[in-house]
Short mmCIF file of C-alpha atoms in Angstrom, two decimals:
data_model
loop_
_atom_site.label_atom_id
_atom_site.label_comp_id
_atom_site.label_asym_id
_atom_site.label_seq_id
_atom_site.Cartn_x
_atom_site.Cartn_y
_atom_site.Cartn_z
CA MET A 1 105.47 114.41 127.88
CA SER A 2 107.19 117.56 128.99
CA HIS A 3 107.75 118.91 125.77
CA THR A 4 104.19 119.27 124.79
CA THR A 5 103.12 121.45 127.50
CA ASP A 6 105.95 124.00 126.32
CA LEU A 7 104.04 124.85 123.38
CA PRO A 8 101.47 127.93 123.38
CA ALA A 9 98.12 126.95 123.50
CA TRP A 10 97.30 128.79 119.85
CA VAL A 11 100.23 126.48 118.38
CA ALA A 12 98.61 123.34 120.11
CA LEU A 13 95.29 123.84 118.66
CA ILE A 14 96.73 124.61 115.25
CA VAL A 15 98.82 121.24 115.38
CA ALA A 16 95.75 119.28 116.97
CA PHE A 17 93.29 120.39 113.94
CA LEU A 18 95.84 119.73 111.38
CA LEU A 19 97.00 116.29 112.91
CA VAL A 20 93.02 115.30 112.91
CA LEU A 21 92.24 116.59 109.56
CA GLY A 22 95.26 114.95 108.09
CA SER A 23 94.57 111.53 109.50
CA GLY A 24 90.80 111.73 109.03
CA LEU A 25 91.58 112.50 105.26
CA THR A 26 93.86 109.35 105.02
CA LEU A 27 91.21 107.40 106.98
CA LEU A 28 88.56 108.43 104.13
CA GLY A 29 90.90 107.50 101.51
CA ALA A 30 91.57 103.83 103.07
CA ILE A 31 87.92 103.40 103.43
CA GLY A 32 87.44 104.58 99.61
CA LEU A 33 89.85 101.84 99.12
CA VAL A 34 87.93 99.25 100.58
CA ARG A 35 84.44 100.70 99.39
CA PHE A 36 84.89 101.17 95.83
CA GLN A 37 84.04 98.49 93.26
CA SER A 38 86.53 98.38 90.21
CA PHE A 39 90.41 98.82 90.32
CA TYR A 40 89.98 102.11 88.44
CA GLU A 41 87.96 103.87 91.03
CA ARG A 42 90.13 102.47 93.76
CA VAL A 43 93.11 104.08 92.11
CA HIS A 44 91.60 107.31 93.24
CA ALA A 45 91.37 106.75 96.96
CA PRO A 46 94.92 106.98 98.13
CA THR A 47 95.38 110.39 96.67
CA LEU A 48 93.52 111.74 99.35
CA GLY A 49 95.90 110.26 101.97
CA THR A 50 99.02 111.45 99.95
CA THR A 51 97.82 114.88 99.04
CA TRP A 52 96.00 116.72 102.26
CA GLY A 53 96.52 113.99 104.46
CA ALA A 54 100.52 113.66 104.28
CA GLY A 55 100.27 117.50 103.63
CA ALA A 56 98.44 118.46 106.97
CA ILE A 57 100.62 116.16 109.00
CA LEU A 58 103.81 117.36 107.69
CA ILE A 59 102.68 120.91 108.40
CA ALA A 60 101.89 120.05 111.72
CA SER A 61 105.15 118.47 112.26
CA ILE A 62 107.08 121.52 110.85
CA ILE A 63 104.82 124.08 113.16
CA CYS A 64 105.48 121.77 116.13
CA PHE A 65 109.18 121.50 115.92
CA SER A 66 109.78 124.95 114.63
CA VAL A 67 108.13 126.40 117.62
CA LEU A 68 109.88 124.15 120.31
CA GLN A 69 113.35 124.64 118.96
CA SER A 70 112.62 128.21 118.05
CA ARG A 71 114.25 128.08 114.56
CA PRO A 72 112.73 126.87 111.41
CA VAL A 73 113.10 123.25 111.16
CA LEU A 74 112.24 122.41 107.74
CA HIS A 75 113.47 118.89 106.72
CA GLU A 76 109.99 117.54 106.59
CA VAL A 77 109.74 119.35 103.50
CA LEU A 78 111.94 116.92 101.96
CA ILE A 79 109.17 113.91 102.71
CA THR A 80 106.33 116.52 101.43
CA ILE A 81 108.51 116.84 98.10
CA PHE A 82 109.25 113.05 97.96
CA VAL A 83 105.68 111.97 98.35
CA VAL A 84 104.27 114.52 96.05
CA VAL A 85 106.43 113.57 93.36
CA THR A 86 106.42 109.80 93.74
CA THR A 87 102.72 109.11 94.31
CA PRO A 88 101.55 109.89 90.93
CA VAL A 89 104.39 107.86 89.48
CA THR A 90 103.70 104.67 91.31
CA LEU A 91 99.73 104.99 90.76
CA MET A 92 100.37 106.10 87.06
CA LEU A 93 102.64 102.81 86.36
CA LEU A 94 100.04 100.68 88.39
CA ALA A 95 97.14 101.89 86.47
CA ARG A 96 98.73 101.28 83.45
CA ALA A 97 99.86 97.86 84.63
CA ALA A 98 96.09 97.22 85.24
CA LEU A 99 95.02 98.39 81.99
CA TYR A 100 97.60 96.28 80.10
CA ARG A 101 96.60 93.23 82.14
CA ASP A 102 92.64 93.98 81.43
CA ARG A 103 93.23 94.19 77.95
CA THR A 104 95.05 91.24 77.39
CA GLU A 105 92.56 89.26 79.38
CA GLY A 106 89.67 91.02 77.44
CA THR A 107 87.87 92.18 80.59
CA PRO A 108 84.71 94.08 79.63
CA GLY A 109 84.41 97.72 80.19
CA VAL A 110 87.80 98.78 79.59
CA PRO A 111 89.05 100.85 76.50
CA GLN A 112 90.69 98.62 73.92
CA PHE A 113 93.87 99.01 72.20
CA GLU A 114 94.13 101.89 69.84
CA ALA A 115 93.61 101.40 66.07
CA ALA A 116 96.35 99.16 64.64
CA GLY A 117 99.22 100.47 62.43
CA GLU A 118 100.66 102.92 64.75
CA PRO A 119 103.78 102.52 66.85
CA GLY A 120 102.83 101.24 70.46
CA ALA A 121 99.75 100.04 69.53
CA GLU A 122 100.63 96.75 70.41
CA ARG A 123 102.24 97.42 73.70
CA PRO A 124 100.63 100.10 75.28
CA GLY A 125 103.43 100.21 78.04
CA THR A 126 105.72 101.54 75.65
CA SER A 127 103.74 104.59 74.68
CA ASP A 128 104.98 107.31 76.65
CA MET B 1 96.02 122.97 128.86
CA SER B 2 97.89 122.84 125.81
CA GLY B 3 99.54 119.64 126.35
CA VAL B 4 96.13 117.88 127.19
CA ILE B 5 94.71 119.19 123.65
CA LEU B 6 97.78 118.07 121.84
CA ILE B 7 98.25 114.53 123.48
CA LEU B 8 94.33 113.90 122.72
CA ALA B 9 94.72 115.02 119.09
CA LEU B 10 97.88 112.89 118.63
CA THR B 11 96.13 109.53 120.33
CA LEU B 12 93.02 110.50 118.03
CA SER B 13 94.99 110.86 115.00
CA GLN B 14 97.00 107.69 115.47
CA MET B 15 93.94 105.75 116.01
CA LEU B 16 92.37 107.05 112.79
CA LEU B 17 95.91 106.12 110.91
CA VAL B 18 95.63 102.57 112.46
CA ALA B 19 92.28 102.27 111.35
CA ALA B 20 93.41 103.40 107.69
CA MET B 21 96.25 100.91 107.81
CA ALA B 22 93.59 98.13 108.72
CA CYS B 23 91.71 99.38 105.66
CA ALA B 24 94.68 99.18 103.43
CA ILE B 25 95.44 95.41 104.92
CA TRP B 26 91.94 94.22 104.19
CA ARG B 27 92.34 95.39 100.50
CA LEU B 28 95.76 93.60 100.71
CA VAL B 29 94.34 90.52 101.92
CA ARG B 30 91.11 90.24 99.92
CA GLY B 31 92.71 91.58 96.45
CA PRO B 32 90.79 90.13 94.26
CA ARG B 33 93.64 90.93 91.89
CA ALA B 34 97.27 91.51 91.97
CA GLN B 35 96.78 95.37 91.31
CA ASP B 36 94.56 95.69 94.06
CA ARG B 37 97.01 94.16 96.61
CA VAL B 38 99.90 96.27 95.45
CA LEU B 39 97.59 99.44 95.67
CA GLY B 40 96.57 98.37 99.18
CA LEU B 41 100.57 98.02 100.14
CA ASP B 42 101.03 101.36 98.76
CA ALA B 43 98.36 102.83 101.09
CA LEU B 44 99.71 100.93 103.66
CA TYR B 45 102.95 102.31 103.58
CA VAL B 46 101.77 105.84 103.43
CA ALA B 47 99.71 105.66 106.48
CA ALA B 48 102.70 103.86 108.26
CA MET B 49 105.03 106.69 107.55
CA LEU B 50 102.29 109.20 108.66
CA VAL B 51 102.08 107.20 112.09
CA LEU B 52 106.06 107.51 112.34
CA LEU B 53 105.59 111.28 111.93
CA THR B 54 102.97 111.48 114.77
CA PHE B 55 105.13 109.45 117.08
CA GLY B 56 107.91 112.00 116.26
CA ILE B 57 105.64 114.79 117.59
CA ARG B 58 104.63 113.07 120.47
CA THR B 59 108.04 112.23 121.46
CA GLY B 60 109.51 115.39 120.18
CA SER B 61 112.50 113.77 118.87
CA THR B 62 113.61 113.92 114.98
CA THR B 63 114.76 110.45 114.90
CA TYR B 64 111.39 109.08 113.61
CA PHE B 65 111.74 111.39 110.88
CA GLU B 66 114.45 109.56 109.21
CA ALA B 67 112.84 106.32 109.79
CA ALA B 68 109.76 107.93 107.75
CA LEU B 69 111.82 109.21 105.03
CA VAL B 70 113.34 105.54 104.76
CA ILE B 71 109.87 104.18 104.59
CA ALA B 72 108.90 106.61 102.02
CA LEU B 73 112.11 105.73 99.67
CA LEU B 74 111.54 102.20 100.07
CA GLY B 75 107.98 102.22 99.51
CA PHE B 76 108.24 104.12 96.21
CA VAL B 77 110.83 101.72 94.93
CA SER B 78 109.22 98.59 95.91
CA THR B 79 105.64 99.93 94.45
CA VAL B 80 107.26 100.80 91.15
CA ALA B 81 109.14 97.45 90.99
CA LEU B 82 105.79 95.58 91.60
CA ALA B 83 103.88 97.64 89.11
CA LYS B 84 106.73 96.80 86.49
CA PHE B 85 106.60 93.32 87.32
CA LEU B 86 102.73 93.07 86.83
CA MET B 87 103.24 94.69 83.44
CA ARG B 88 105.92 92.59 82.01
CA GLY B 89 106.62 89.45 84.45
CA GLU B 90 103.22 87.68 83.49
CA VAL B 91 102.57 86.37 80.29
CA ILE B 92 98.94 86.19 79.04
CA GLU B 93 98.89 85.26 75.73
CA MET C 1 124.87 125.57 81.00
CA ASN C 2 128.80 125.07 81.01
CA ARG C 3 131.22 122.36 81.69
CA TRP C 4 131.35 122.46 85.51
CA LEU C 5 127.60 123.17 85.81
CA PRO C 6 125.71 121.22 83.51
CA TYR C 7 122.71 121.37 85.59
CA PRO C 8 122.45 124.45 87.85
CA VAL C 9 118.83 123.85 89.15
CA LEU C 10 119.65 119.95 90.19
CA THR C 11 123.02 121.16 91.80
CA ALA C 12 121.04 124.01 93.91
CA SER C 13 118.29 121.67 95.17
CA LEU C 14 121.02 118.99 96.21
CA VAL C 15 122.95 121.52 98.20
CA VAL C 16 119.59 122.54 99.92
CA MET C 17 118.80 119.09 100.57
CA TRP C 18 122.05 118.28 102.13
CA LEU C 19 121.62 121.29 104.29
CA LEU C 20 118.23 120.27 105.33
CA LEU C 21 119.06 116.89 106.13
CA ASN C 22 121.95 118.12 108.44
CA ARG C 23 122.29 120.98 110.45
CA PHE C 24 123.58 124.36 108.59
CA SER C 25 127.22 125.09 108.84
CA LEU C 26 129.94 126.09 106.65
CA GLY C 27 131.69 122.39 106.68
CA HIS C 28 128.20 120.85 105.57
CA LEU C 29 127.91 123.86 102.89
CA ILE C 30 131.39 123.03 101.35
CA LEU C 31 130.83 118.84 101.68
CA GLY C 32 127.24 119.29 100.28
CA SER C 33 128.33 121.37 97.30
CA ILE C 34 131.20 119.01 96.42
CA ILE C 35 128.70 115.94 96.43
CA ALA C 36 126.11 117.92 94.39
CA LEU C 37 128.72 119.00 91.67
CA GLY C 38 129.94 115.30 91.51
CA ALA C 39 126.20 113.97 91.42
CA SER C 40 125.34 116.68 88.47
CA GLN C 41 128.48 115.59 86.63
CA ALA C 42 127.31 112.05 86.97
CA MET C 43 123.95 112.88 85.62
CA SER C 44 125.74 114.77 82.47
CA ALA C 45 127.06 111.27 81.57
CA LEU C 46 123.71 109.91 81.53
CA GLN C 47 122.99 112.66 79.07
CA PRO C 48 119.19 113.34 79.84
CA ALA C 49 117.15 115.47 77.79
CA GLN C 50 117.73 119.04 79.12
CA PRO C 51 114.40 120.62 80.01
CA ARG C 52 114.04 124.10 78.93
CA VAL C 53 111.75 126.65 80.79
CA ARG C 54 110.83 129.72 78.94
CA ARG C 55 108.75 131.36 81.46
CA TRP C 56 109.58 131.01 85.20
CA ASP C 57 107.17 133.67 86.28
CA MET C 58 104.42 131.38 85.26
CA ILE C 59 105.49 128.60 87.68
CA PRO C 60 103.83 130.19 91.07
CA ARG C 61 100.46 130.62 88.95
CA LEU C 62 100.37 126.99 87.78
CA ILE C 63 101.47 125.81 91.69
CA TRP C 64 98.34 127.85 93.01
CA VAL C 65 96.10 126.72 90.47
CA VAL C 66 96.89 123.27 91.29
CA PHE C 67 96.72 123.65 94.99
CA VAL C 68 93.18 125.11 94.66
CA ASP C 69 92.16 122.39 92.54
CA ILE C 70 93.67 119.79 94.99
CA CYS C 71 91.67 121.51 97.71
CA HIS C 72 88.49 121.32 95.57
CA SER C 73 88.56 117.75 94.55
CA ASN C 74 89.81 116.82 98.15
CA ILE C 75 86.41 117.80 99.51
CA ALA C 76 84.27 116.40 96.48
CA VAL C 77 86.24 112.93 96.72
CA ALA C 78 85.59 112.80 100.37
CA GLY C 79 81.88 113.65 99.71
CA ILE C 80 81.79 110.83 97.47
CA ILE C 81 83.30 108.22 100.00
CA LEU C 82 80.91 109.40 102.76
CA LYS C 83 77.87 109.00 100.74
CA GLY C 84 78.87 105.60 99.65
CA ARG C 85 76.21 103.81 97.75
CA ARG C 86 73.31 106.02 98.31
CA ARG C 87 74.09 108.09 95.30
CA GLN C 88 74.19 107.13 91.89
CA ARG C 89 77.68 107.84 90.62
CA ASP C 90 79.30 107.35 87.06
CA SER C 91 82.71 106.87 86.78
CA GLY C 92 84.40 106.23 83.44
CA PHE C 93 87.39 106.78 80.97
CA VAL C 94 87.62 110.12 79.32
CA THR C 95 90.00 110.28 75.76
CA ILE C 96 91.40 114.01 75.50
CA PRO C 97 93.33 115.25 72.47
CA LEU C 98 96.47 117.40 73.64
CA GLU C 99 98.48 119.77 71.90
CA LEU C 100 101.36 119.91 74.60
CA ARG C 101 104.41 117.74 72.85
CA ASP C 102 107.24 118.77 75.49
CA ARG C 103 108.38 115.63 77.49
CA THR C 104 108.69 117.71 80.60
CA GLY C 105 105.60 119.52 80.39
CA LEU C 106 103.86 116.03 79.71
CA ALA C 107 105.44 114.43 82.63
CA VAL C 108 104.33 117.63 84.97
CA LEU C 109 100.84 117.03 83.58
CA ALA C 110 100.75 113.41 84.33
CA CYS C 111 101.99 114.17 87.95
CA ILE C 112 99.08 117.04 88.32
CA VAL C 113 96.47 114.61 86.65
CA THR C 114 97.21 111.82 88.88
CA SER C 115 97.79 113.51 92.20
CA THR C 116 94.54 115.47 92.02
CA PRO C 117 92.02 113.18 93.47
CA GLY C 118 89.21 112.43 91.18
CA THR C 119 91.10 112.02 88.12
CA ALA C 120 93.95 109.52 86.93
CA TRP C 121 96.21 109.56 84.19
CA LEU C 122 96.35 106.10 82.24
CA GLU C 123 98.11 106.32 78.91
CA TYR C 124 99.19 108.62 76.22
CA HIS C 125 99.96 107.75 72.94
CA SER C 126 102.67 110.15 71.51
CA ALA C 127 101.65 109.27 68.03
CA ASN C 128 98.43 111.01 67.96
CA GLY C 129 98.40 112.92 70.97
CA ARG C 130 95.68 111.44 72.59
CA LEU C 131 95.40 110.98 76.26
CA LEU C 132 93.13 108.53 78.31
CA ILE C 133 92.13 109.35 81.88
CA HIS C 134 89.72 107.83 84.37
CA VAL C 135 87.54 110.09 86.13
CA LEU C 136 85.67 109.10 89.34
CA ASP C 137 82.45 111.42 89.02
CA LEU C 138 81.78 111.49 85.58
CA VAL C 139 78.76 113.83 85.31
CA ASN C 140 79.88 116.07 82.25
CA GLU C 141 82.82 114.83 80.10
CA GLN C 142 83.31 118.35 78.70
CA ASP C 143 84.05 119.76 82.30
CA TRP C 144 87.04 117.34 82.86
CA ILE C 145 88.39 118.09 79.12
CA ASP C 146 88.25 121.78 80.00
CA THR C 147 90.21 121.18 83.33
CA VAL C 148 92.97 119.25 81.76
CA LYS C 149 92.98 121.87 79.04
CA ARG C 150 93.58 124.50 81.56
CA TYR C 151 96.72 122.95 82.79
CA GLU C 152 97.73 122.24 79.42
CA SER C 153 97.65 126.07 78.14
CA LEU C 154 99.73 126.85 81.30
CA LEU C 155 102.09 124.44 80.67
CA MET C 156 102.58 125.11 77.18
CA GLU C 157 103.37 128.91 78.17
CA ILE C 158 105.92 127.39 80.56
CA PHE C 159 107.61 124.88 78.42
CA GLU C 160 107.19 125.95 74.74
#
């Protein structure tokens, strides 16, 4: 635990604040994942953890290593970009899969297929 | 002093993240449907990646960063594959 | 662009990524450039649709608008989760007619809508240009249509 004492107090405070903020938001998202009633509500919950949750912890990591090594350490930016780009893709695919399954099973409360006679109406997975 | 604040914040944030992982595992086990389980898995790997990053800050080594990057990559690919499987792999006619 | 540099933005970002993963040195700069050039040549063999950006100067504004909205909706969704079942809340599906037709613009719009907590992109019909999203806190349908329309007008300026 020697390196953490090398940090100036104000840097330690900022890093501590960002860490608690990020992990708190991630936990809130996970609680939402448990609490919400339907799948379409649950899809919203993990985005809390992947926007500000991951963002705050990654900024904390960037600040901590940049001050410790007294040079800009920016490789955490790669994870940030990666998480920002990939999370919407996975959630979108998952939501579309759920919509497709609910429609084929005829679950009530789900928007039905669009009116017939247009391409892609039969298989909503191809309508992009 | 600054070391104490940082260690406390790191411990707290690791506990919060582990609680988040427990919530994701609960959703993974309970379901009720396959898409809920995949969503739980997705939240689980994001939280695991963040725990690894906090370990990186605690130990001051950048090795954990590479592990976090690998988890992010594999988690993305697996969730996409599972979502594709849910959409096409099951025939409900 | 030309034969050796089909995707200049992709090549440049690959070089930057290589230098971030390794330490900056002349050797890594040369090695990263060779790999980036090879990768962009392989990419051109796949022949993806070349995205055309008309207005580069609007991109920082779009990023700022999205950043502010993500901050707001993070607070809003965190409040919803904390309040739990004590408050009556409606979530529902909203259909939005879109005028944006550019494929890259639609992809960026999908990423924005999904990564903002509180809205999720469900499906888009390219035949009639109708988009179906799911909204967590559906108080007024028109508010959400206006939000998406604001992104859409910015994206149309950038890509069309």
